[in-house]
Amino acid sequence: MTTKTPPEILRWQSRCSTIYYAKPRVLFDNMSRRATVNMLPENVLLEIFDFCRLDVARWEFPWKWYPLSQVCRKWRHIMFASPRRLDLQLLCTYGTPVRETLDCLPALPIVIRALRYQPCFREDEDDIVAALQHADRVSQIQLYLTHSLLEKCAPLMLQPFPLLERLSLSSHADEMPGWAYFPSTMFGGSAPRLRDICLSGITFPAIPKLLLSAKNLLSIELIGLPMTEYLSPESLVTSLSAMTELRTLKINLLPPSSRRDQKTRRPPSLTRIALPALIWLEFQGVSEYLEGVVARIEAPRLNYIDIVFFNQLIFEIPQLTQFMSRTERFKIHSEARVDSSLNGISITLTPLTAPFVLTKLELKILCQHLDWQISSMAQRLTWTPHNGWSFSNPLAAWKHLLSLVAWERASRALCNRCLKNWLSKCCQRCAIFT
């Protein structure tokens, strides 16, 4: 039989459970009335705001601090009192009330952003012009230039921009008649605080002068530019001479209209400049241009090299080979790979480095016909041993790599016809180094 609980005990249990479950709610209500976030000292709130900035800075720049400043007067005062620590910047982009914002907020650095993936209306162009009028406050410019926007912005970019740290200008031939040319006095001829520059489809004669004035550059990207005299290898290297902090250099030139555009240059002088911080080098263009650049530079810390040559049946790159022999990381390689595709052939050399360190040399030749690919591959594979690049068994490795490329692009019969004479001569030369 089950015993019944006396009524008195049941009543006490009910009261205790009510008190037990009600107590946390009472304490929470009391705490919510007595302790608020505004009771925290200003230095603690500043730390909280700084953590908010760091939390979103990885994927959002500049971070959206404006909603926090609208919570209360105290928060707004704390944030505007420490604009540098909190990295407060005004973002001027599509759909933002730029002119109203510039009038009502403090004189914070301005970030101008108008990229291609969004349509740019007339009102947006007027807002960009209004932001560029504050040249002494602009820290970043990222513009995709149409013809109408270029006509409005170019006159405003003639004055100095003393705080400019990042510059990205791009255009496309479909929306820009001819090239987007800027005068030689762009940015007053100097940008002393510039850290990153990217020009895509934008060219102007003052590029070397602008680069020479920006001694603290970390990254340079010149994409889709024509080969002109003011952007010659000599001018480019001269503009890089004082950049001790440069880490990334990317040069992407347009194909020359004819072989006549590739002038035969005299052998470069032995005077070289040092780029001690350069770790990333990308180049696309004709081999003569790259030869003129690498003959004049030293990059002891270089980790990654990506080179794409245009459709050239015969070319020599002795300066590149000497440059590689002067770079410690690329003297000895542990792996070599040859890949063939519909538009060219590439050779990748991977040096012996520490794990999880991206270090490689990739050389690609743009050519569509199989005989051109074989000729290009032959030229690349025959000069590598002359530079002391060590392979365990180059003769066997080259035979195997060549057979893989030929099998990928043609049948065995075609492979034999194309490679019969050349492969025997190549192997005879390779035998000297085994």
Short mmCIF file of C-alpha atoms in Angstrom, two decimals:
data_model
loop_
_atom_site.label_atom_id
_atom_site.label_comp_id
_atom_site.label_asym_id
_atom_site.label_seq_id
_atom_site.Cartn_x
_atom_site.Cartn_y
_atom_site.Cartn_z
CA MET A 1 0.00 0.00 0.00
CA THR A 2 1.13 3.52 -0.74
CA THR A 3 1.12 5.97 2.10
CA LYS A 4 -0.50 9.35 1.58
CA THR A 5 1.43 12.51 2.22
CA PRO A 6 -0.15 14.63 4.94
CA PRO A 7 -1.87 17.79 3.69
CA GLU A 8 0.40 20.01 5.78
CA ILE A 9 3.54 18.68 4.07
CA LEU A 10 2.00 19.13 0.64
CA ARG A 11 1.24 22.75 1.40
CA TRP A 12 4.84 23.39 2.54
CA GLN A 13 6.25 21.69 -0.55
CA SER A 14 4.11 23.87 -2.76
CA ARG A 15 5.26 27.02 -0.99
CA CYS A 16 8.95 26.03 -1.17
CA SER A 17 8.77 25.23 -4.88
CA THR A 18 7.07 28.54 -5.55
CA ILE A 19 9.78 30.42 -3.68
CA TYR A 20 12.54 28.39 -5.38
CA TYR A 21 11.32 29.01 -8.90
CA ALA A 22 10.34 32.61 -8.26
CA LYS A 23 13.61 33.65 -6.64
CA PRO A 24 15.72 33.81 -9.87
CA ARG A 25 13.10 35.91 -11.58
CA VAL A 26 13.00 38.31 -8.66
CA LEU A 27 16.77 38.62 -8.60
CA PHE A 28 16.89 39.14 -12.36
CA ASP A 29 14.24 41.85 -12.17
CA ASN A 30 16.11 43.59 -9.40
CA MET A 31 19.39 43.42 -11.28
CA SER A 32 17.80 44.76 -14.45
CA ARG A 33 16.49 47.73 -12.52
CA ARG A 34 19.67 48.41 -10.57
CA ALA A 35 22.53 47.49 -12.96
CA THR A 36 22.65 48.76 -16.55
CA VAL A 37 25.41 48.90 -19.11
CA ASN A 38 25.71 52.64 -18.62
CA MET A 39 26.92 51.99 -15.09
CA LEU A 40 30.18 50.67 -16.57
CA PRO A 41 33.06 53.15 -16.63
CA GLU A 42 33.98 54.74 -19.91
CA ASN A 43 37.25 52.84 -20.26
CA VAL A 44 35.37 49.52 -20.01
CA LEU A 45 32.86 50.63 -22.62
CA LEU A 46 35.73 51.67 -24.87
CA GLU A 47 37.21 48.17 -24.53
CA ILE A 48 33.85 46.65 -25.46
CA PHE A 49 33.57 48.86 -28.54
CA ASP A 50 37.10 47.90 -29.56
CA PHE A 51 36.24 44.20 -29.28
CA CYS A 52 33.21 44.81 -31.50
CA ARG A 53 35.50 46.36 -34.10
CA LEU A 54 37.97 43.49 -33.97
CA ASP A 55 35.18 40.93 -34.25
CA VAL A 56 33.96 42.22 -37.62
CA ALA A 57 37.21 43.65 -39.02
CA ARG A 58 38.10 40.30 -40.59
CA TRP A 59 35.31 40.42 -43.18
CA GLU A 60 33.90 43.94 -43.05
CA PHE A 61 35.88 47.09 -43.71
CA PRO A 62 35.28 49.72 -42.61
CA TRP A 63 33.23 48.33 -39.75
CA LYS A 64 29.71 49.63 -39.17
CA TRP A 65 30.17 51.68 -36.02
CA TYR A 66 27.43 54.21 -36.71
CA PRO A 67 24.51 52.27 -35.08
CA LEU A 68 26.43 52.06 -31.80
CA SER A 69 26.97 55.80 -31.78
CA GLN A 70 23.21 56.33 -32.02
CA VAL A 71 22.34 54.37 -28.84
CA CYS A 72 22.88 57.26 -26.44
CA ARG A 73 24.86 60.45 -25.98
CA LYS A 74 27.38 58.78 -23.67
CA TRP A 75 28.27 56.10 -26.20
CA ARG A 76 28.59 58.68 -28.96
CA HIS A 77 30.90 60.79 -26.78
CA ILE A 78 33.13 57.79 -25.97
CA MET A 79 33.44 56.73 -29.61
CA PHE A 80 34.15 60.18 -31.00
CA ALA A 81 36.74 60.75 -28.26
CA SER A 82 38.82 57.77 -29.53
CA PRO A 83 38.40 57.74 -33.33
CA ARG A 84 41.86 56.36 -34.09
CA ARG A 85 41.70 53.44 -31.68
CA LEU A 86 38.24 52.49 -32.90
CA ASP A 87 39.26 53.15 -36.51
CA LEU A 88 36.22 55.29 -37.21
CA GLN A 89 35.84 56.04 -40.90
CA LEU A 90 33.00 57.33 -43.03
CA LEU A 91 31.99 54.96 -45.84
CA CYS A 92 30.79 56.77 -48.95
CA THR A 93 29.24 54.26 -51.31
CA TYR A 94 26.07 53.51 -53.25
CA GLY A 95 22.86 54.53 -51.53
CA THR A 96 24.45 56.30 -48.55
CA PRO A 97 23.51 59.92 -47.77
CA VAL A 98 27.06 61.13 -48.27
CA ARG A 99 26.49 64.87 -48.29
CA GLU A 100 24.25 64.81 -45.22
CA THR A 101 26.68 62.56 -43.36
CA LEU A 102 29.67 64.77 -44.10
CA ASP A 103 27.83 67.80 -42.73
CA CYS A 104 26.59 66.35 -39.42
CA LEU A 105 29.43 64.06 -38.28
CA PRO A 106 32.96 64.92 -37.09
CA ALA A 107 35.83 65.20 -39.56
CA LEU A 108 36.64 61.49 -39.74
CA PRO A 109 38.67 59.77 -42.51
CA ILE A 110 36.62 59.04 -45.64
CA VAL A 111 36.47 55.75 -47.55
CA ILE A 112 35.13 56.14 -51.11
CA ARG A 113 33.91 52.89 -52.63
CA ALA A 114 32.07 52.46 -55.93
CA LEU A 115 32.71 49.03 -57.45
CA ARG A 116 31.54 47.48 -60.68
CA TYR A 117 29.05 44.91 -59.36
CA GLN A 118 26.57 47.66 -58.41
CA PRO A 119 24.95 50.20 -60.73
CA CYS A 120 26.12 53.77 -60.33
CA PHE A 121 23.37 56.36 -60.79
CA ARG A 122 23.76 60.09 -61.23
CA GLU A 123 23.03 60.72 -57.54
CA ASP A 124 25.77 58.27 -56.59
CA GLU A 125 28.25 60.03 -58.86
CA ASP A 126 27.37 63.36 -57.24
CA ASP A 127 27.98 61.85 -53.79
CA ILE A 128 31.40 60.57 -54.89
CA VAL A 129 32.27 64.03 -56.18
CA ALA A 130 31.17 65.55 -52.85
CA ALA A 131 33.42 63.14 -50.95
CA LEU A 132 36.42 63.81 -53.22
CA GLN A 133 36.11 67.50 -52.44
CA HIS A 134 37.38 66.67 -48.93
CA ALA A 135 40.82 65.65 -50.21
CA ASP A 136 42.49 66.23 -46.84
CA ARG A 137 40.30 63.52 -45.24
CA VAL A 138 40.15 60.78 -47.90
CA SER A 139 42.01 57.63 -46.78
CA GLN A 140 40.80 55.13 -49.40
CA ILE A 141 39.57 55.37 -52.99
CA GLN A 142 38.08 52.31 -54.70
CA LEU A 143 36.41 53.34 -57.94
CA TYR A 144 35.20 51.57 -61.03
CA LEU A 145 35.36 54.39 -63.56
CA THR A 146 32.83 54.89 -66.30
CA HIS A 147 33.26 57.66 -68.84
CA SER A 148 30.90 60.05 -67.04
CA LEU A 149 32.40 59.34 -63.61
CA LEU A 150 35.92 59.85 -64.95
CA GLU A 151 35.01 63.28 -66.33
CA LYS A 152 33.71 64.31 -62.90
CA CYS A 153 36.47 62.79 -60.76
CA ALA A 154 39.63 63.51 -62.77
CA PRO A 155 39.72 67.29 -62.06
CA LEU A 156 39.28 66.66 -58.32
CA MET A 157 42.18 64.17 -58.22
CA LEU A 158 44.72 66.79 -59.26
CA GLN A 159 45.07 68.11 -55.71
CA PRO A 160 47.15 66.39 -52.99
CA PHE A 161 45.57 63.66 -50.87
CA PRO A 162 47.84 63.63 -47.79
CA LEU A 163 45.96 60.84 -45.93
CA LEU A 164 45.42 58.49 -48.88
CA GLU A 165 46.51 54.94 -47.95
CA ARG A 166 44.72 52.71 -50.47
CA LEU A 167 44.05 53.46 -54.14
CA SER A 168 42.14 51.16 -56.48
CA LEU A 169 41.05 52.43 -59.89
CA SER A 170 39.63 50.20 -62.62
CA SER A 171 37.84 50.53 -65.93
CA HIS A 172 36.69 48.34 -68.79
CA ALA A 173 36.99 48.85 -72.52
CA ASP A 174 33.25 48.27 -72.99
CA GLU A 175 32.40 51.31 -70.87
CA MET A 176 35.43 53.51 -71.49
CA PRO A 177 36.23 54.90 -74.96
CA GLY A 178 39.95 54.32 -75.32
CA TRP A 179 42.15 54.36 -72.23
CA ALA A 180 41.37 56.17 -69.01
CA TYR A 181 44.17 58.70 -69.02
CA PHE A 182 45.00 60.91 -66.05
CA PRO A 183 47.28 63.95 -66.21
CA SER A 184 50.80 63.83 -64.78
CA THR A 185 49.79 66.01 -61.81
CA MET A 186 47.41 63.41 -60.37
CA PHE A 187 47.28 63.67 -56.54
CA GLY A 188 49.61 66.62 -56.78
CA GLY A 189 52.36 64.31 -57.98
CA SER A 190 52.81 62.53 -54.63
CA ALA A 191 51.04 60.24 -52.16
CA PRO A 192 53.38 59.88 -49.15
CA ARG A 193 51.09 57.67 -47.04
CA LEU A 194 49.98 55.31 -49.81
CA ARG A 195 50.21 51.64 -48.76
CA ASP A 196 48.34 49.75 -51.50
CA ILE A 197 47.78 50.66 -55.13
CA CYS A 198 45.85 48.76 -57.81
CA LEU A 199 45.36 50.12 -61.32
CA SER A 200 43.32 48.01 -63.75
CA GLY A 201 42.83 49.43 -67.22
CA ILE A 202 43.98 52.81 -65.91
CA THR A 203 47.13 54.44 -67.20
CA PHE A 204 48.75 57.83 -66.88
CA PRO A 205 52.31 59.08 -67.49
CA ALA A 206 52.88 59.90 -63.82
CA ILE A 207 52.70 56.28 -62.58
CA PRO A 208 56.49 56.08 -61.95
CA LYS A 209 56.47 59.48 -60.25
CA LEU A 210 53.53 58.52 -58.05
CA LEU A 211 55.19 55.23 -57.08
CA LEU A 212 58.47 56.96 -56.35
CA SER A 213 56.75 59.29 -53.88
CA ALA A 214 55.04 56.41 -52.04
CA LYS A 215 58.01 54.89 -50.22
CA ASN A 216 55.85 52.93 -47.75
CA LEU A 217 53.96 50.84 -50.29
CA LEU A 218 53.17 47.25 -49.32
CA SER A 219 51.38 46.11 -52.49
CA ILE A 220 51.49 47.16 -56.16
CA GLU A 221 49.10 45.78 -58.80
CA LEU A 222 49.29 47.07 -62.36
CA ILE A 223 46.73 45.10 -64.37
CA GLY A 224 45.80 45.31 -68.04
CA LEU A 225 48.15 48.15 -68.86
CA PRO A 226 49.68 48.80 -72.30
CA MET A 227 53.42 48.67 -72.84
CA THR A 228 54.49 52.31 -72.98
CA GLU A 229 57.77 54.15 -72.65
CA TYR A 230 56.88 55.74 -69.31
CA LEU A 231 56.21 52.26 -67.90
CA SER A 232 59.44 50.72 -69.17
CA PRO A 233 61.36 48.23 -67.02
CA GLU A 234 63.93 50.92 -66.22
CA SER A 235 61.26 53.39 -65.06
CA LEU A 236 59.46 50.76 -63.02
CA VAL A 237 62.59 49.59 -61.21
CA THR A 238 63.63 53.18 -60.50
CA SER A 239 60.26 53.85 -58.90
CA LEU A 240 60.72 50.75 -56.69
CA SER A 241 64.18 51.70 -55.51
CA ALA A 242 63.13 53.15 -52.13
CA MET A 243 60.39 50.61 -51.26
CA THR A 244 61.94 48.64 -48.42
CA GLU A 245 58.52 47.43 -47.21
CA LEU A 246 57.07 46.22 -50.54
CA ARG A 247 55.69 42.69 -50.14
CA THR A 248 53.57 42.09 -53.27
CA LEU A 249 54.28 43.06 -56.89
CA LYS A 250 51.83 42.12 -59.67
CA ILE A 251 52.33 43.28 -63.26
CA ASN A 252 49.86 42.28 -65.97
CA LEU A 253 50.58 43.84 -69.36
CA LEU A 254 48.51 43.71 -72.52
CA PRO A 255 49.88 41.78 -75.50
CA PRO A 256 51.88 43.98 -77.88
CA SER A 257 50.16 44.85 -81.14
CA SER A 258 53.11 43.41 -83.06
CA ARG A 259 56.59 42.08 -82.53
CA ARG A 260 57.86 45.52 -83.51
CA ASP A 261 56.59 46.85 -80.18
CA GLN A 262 59.14 44.69 -78.39
CA LYS A 263 62.27 46.72 -78.84
CA THR A 264 65.62 45.08 -78.46
CA ARG A 265 67.22 46.60 -75.40
CA ARG A 266 70.89 46.79 -74.55
CA PRO A 267 72.05 44.53 -71.71
CA PRO A 268 71.02 46.07 -68.39
CA SER A 269 73.60 47.54 -66.06
CA LEU A 270 74.90 45.54 -63.12
CA THR A 271 73.48 48.01 -60.60
CA ARG A 272 70.59 46.36 -58.78
CA ILE A 273 68.13 47.54 -56.16
CA ALA A 274 67.20 45.48 -53.12
CA LEU A 275 63.60 44.65 -52.23
CA PRO A 276 64.17 42.99 -48.84
CA ALA A 277 60.49 42.48 -47.97
CA LEU A 278 59.22 41.21 -51.36
CA ILE A 279 57.66 37.74 -50.99
CA TRP A 280 55.12 37.60 -53.86
CA LEU A 281 55.80 38.27 -57.56
CA GLU A 282 53.32 37.85 -60.42
CA PHE A 283 53.93 38.80 -64.02
CA GLN A 284 52.08 38.45 -67.32
CA GLY A 285 53.51 39.83 -70.52
CA VAL A 286 56.41 39.40 -72.91
CA SER A 287 59.64 37.85 -71.73
CA GLU A 288 61.71 40.89 -72.74
CA TYR A 289 59.93 43.07 -70.18
CA LEU A 290 60.41 40.62 -67.33
CA GLU A 291 64.06 40.22 -68.27
CA GLY A 292 64.54 43.96 -67.91
CA VAL A 293 62.95 43.95 -64.45
CA VAL A 294 64.54 40.92 -62.77
CA ALA A 295 67.99 41.90 -64.04
CA ARG A 296 67.80 45.02 -61.86
CA ILE A 297 66.36 43.69 -58.58
CA GLU A 298 67.33 41.47 -55.66
CA ALA A 299 64.59 39.74 -53.65
CA PRO A 300 66.16 37.43 -51.05
CA ARG A 301 62.87 36.64 -49.25
CA LEU A 302 60.83 35.78 -52.34
CA ASN A 303 58.46 32.85 -51.73
CA TYR A 304 56.03 32.77 -54.64
CA ILE A 305 56.58 33.47 -58.34
CA ASP A 306 53.86 33.21 -60.99
CA ILE A 307 54.91 34.03 -64.56
CA VAL A 308 52.78 33.94 -67.72
CA PHE A 309 54.39 34.61 -71.08
CA PHE A 310 52.48 35.46 -74.22
CA ASN A 311 52.45 33.39 -77.38
CA GLN A 312 56.16 33.36 -78.21
CA LEU A 313 57.67 30.53 -80.23
CA ILE A 314 61.28 31.44 -79.42
CA PHE A 315 62.49 33.47 -76.47
CA GLU A 316 65.44 33.56 -74.12
CA ILE A 317 65.30 34.32 -70.39
CA PRO A 318 68.88 34.33 -69.10
CA GLN A 319 68.20 37.16 -66.65
CA LEU A 320 65.34 35.23 -65.08
CA THR A 321 67.53 32.18 -64.58
CA GLN A 322 70.22 34.30 -62.94
CA PHE A 323 67.60 35.96 -60.76
CA MET A 324 66.40 32.55 -59.59
CA SER A 325 69.94 31.46 -58.81
CA ARG A 326 70.31 34.54 -56.58
CA THR A 327 67.14 33.63 -54.64
CA GLU A 328 67.95 31.15 -51.90
CA ARG A 329 64.56 29.43 -51.69
CA PHE A 330 64.53 28.49 -55.38
CA LYS A 331 67.99 26.98 -55.74
CA ILE A 332 66.96 23.40 -54.93
CA HIS A 333 63.58 21.91 -55.84
CA SER A 334 61.91 18.79 -54.52
CA GLU A 335 59.10 18.53 -57.08
CA ALA A 336 58.53 19.47 -60.73
CA ARG A 337 55.22 19.27 -62.59
CA VAL A 338 54.26 19.95 -66.21
CA ASP A 339 50.62 20.66 -67.06
CA SER A 340 49.04 21.14 -70.48
CA SER A 341 45.72 22.85 -71.18
CA LEU A 342 43.79 24.18 -74.15
CA ASN A 343 45.47 27.59 -74.01
CA GLY A 344 49.02 26.78 -72.97
CA ILE A 345 51.51 24.80 -70.97
CA SER A 346 52.85 25.42 -67.47
CA ILE A 347 55.80 24.21 -65.43
CA THR A 348 55.65 24.30 -61.63
CA LEU A 349 58.74 23.90 -59.45
CA THR A 350 58.25 23.43 -55.71
CA PRO A 351 61.29 24.08 -53.51
CA LEU A 352 62.19 22.42 -50.24
CA THR A 353 60.51 24.56 -47.57
CA ALA A 354 58.91 24.25 -44.20
CA PRO A 355 55.44 22.63 -44.05
CA PHE A 356 52.41 24.85 -44.73
CA VAL A 357 54.57 27.52 -46.41
CA LEU A 358 53.39 28.49 -49.90
CA THR A 359 56.59 28.50 -51.94
CA LYS A 360 56.66 27.72 -55.63
CA LEU A 361 57.64 28.91 -59.08
CA GLU A 362 55.04 28.57 -61.82
CA LEU A 363 55.88 29.41 -65.41
CA LYS A 364 53.16 29.32 -68.07
CA ILE A 365 53.41 29.90 -71.81
CA LEU A 366 50.19 30.87 -73.58
CA CYS A 367 50.02 28.89 -76.83
CA GLN A 368 47.29 26.73 -78.35
CA HIS A 369 49.06 24.52 -80.89
CA LEU A 370 50.74 21.35 -79.71
CA ASP A 371 53.95 21.97 -81.65
CA TRP A 372 54.29 25.41 -80.06
CA GLN A 373 53.72 23.91 -76.64
CA ILE A 374 56.40 21.28 -77.22
CA SER A 375 58.84 23.93 -78.43
CA SER A 376 58.14 26.14 -75.41
CA MET A 377 58.47 23.21 -73.05
CA ALA A 378 61.76 22.21 -74.64
CA GLN A 379 63.20 25.67 -74.12
CA ARG A 380 62.12 25.76 -70.48
CA LEU A 381 63.34 22.28 -69.58
CA THR A 382 66.75 22.60 -71.18
CA TRP A 383 67.87 25.68 -69.30
CA THR A 384 66.95 24.65 -65.77
CA PRO A 385 70.03 22.50 -65.02
CA HIS A 386 72.38 25.31 -66.03
CA ASN A 387 71.25 27.24 -62.95
CA GLY A 388 72.09 24.58 -60.45
CA TRP A 389 68.49 23.58 -59.79
CA SER A 390 68.83 20.07 -58.44
CA PHE A 391 66.63 17.10 -59.30
CA SER A 392 67.23 13.53 -58.21
CA ASN A 393 67.06 12.10 -61.75
CA PRO A 394 66.33 14.79 -64.36
CA LEU A 395 66.59 12.41 -67.33
CA ALA A 396 63.92 10.02 -66.08
CA ALA A 397 61.76 12.85 -64.72
CA TRP A 398 61.73 14.75 -68.00
CA LYS A 399 60.93 11.66 -70.06
CA HIS A 400 57.99 10.89 -67.80
CA LEU A 401 56.67 14.46 -67.72
CA LEU A 402 56.86 14.82 -71.48
CA SER A 403 55.02 11.56 -72.02
CA LEU A 404 52.23 12.68 -69.67
CA VAL A 405 51.78 15.97 -71.50
CA ALA A 406 51.75 14.29 -74.89
CA TRP A 407 49.25 11.64 -73.76
CA GLU A 408 46.95 14.35 -72.45
CA ARG A 409 46.83 16.36 -75.65
CA ALA A 410 47.29 13.85 -78.47
CA SER A 411 47.30 10.21 -79.40
CA ARG A 412 50.39 8.01 -79.17
CA ALA A 413 51.03 8.27 -82.93
CA LEU A 414 50.90 12.06 -82.89
CA CYS A 415 53.07 12.11 -79.81
CA ASN A 416 55.72 9.98 -81.49
CA ARG A 417 55.75 12.14 -84.62
CA CYS A 418 56.09 15.38 -82.67
CA LEU A 419 58.55 14.21 -80.04
CA LYS A 420 60.68 11.66 -81.84
CA ASN A 421 63.55 13.88 -82.95
CA TRP A 422 63.32 16.47 -80.21
CA LEU A 423 63.07 14.02 -77.32
CA SER A 424 66.19 12.14 -78.36
CA LYS A 425 68.21 15.36 -78.61
CA CYS A 426 66.84 16.65 -75.31
CA CYS A 427 67.67 13.41 -73.52
CA GLN A 428 71.20 13.46 -74.92
CA ARG A 429 71.67 16.94 -73.49
CA CYS A 430 70.08 15.93 -70.20
CA ALA A 431 72.43 12.96 -69.89
CA ILE A 432 75.28 15.40 -69.41
CA PHE A 433 73.74 16.57 -66.13
CA THR A 434 72.90 13.13 -64.70
#
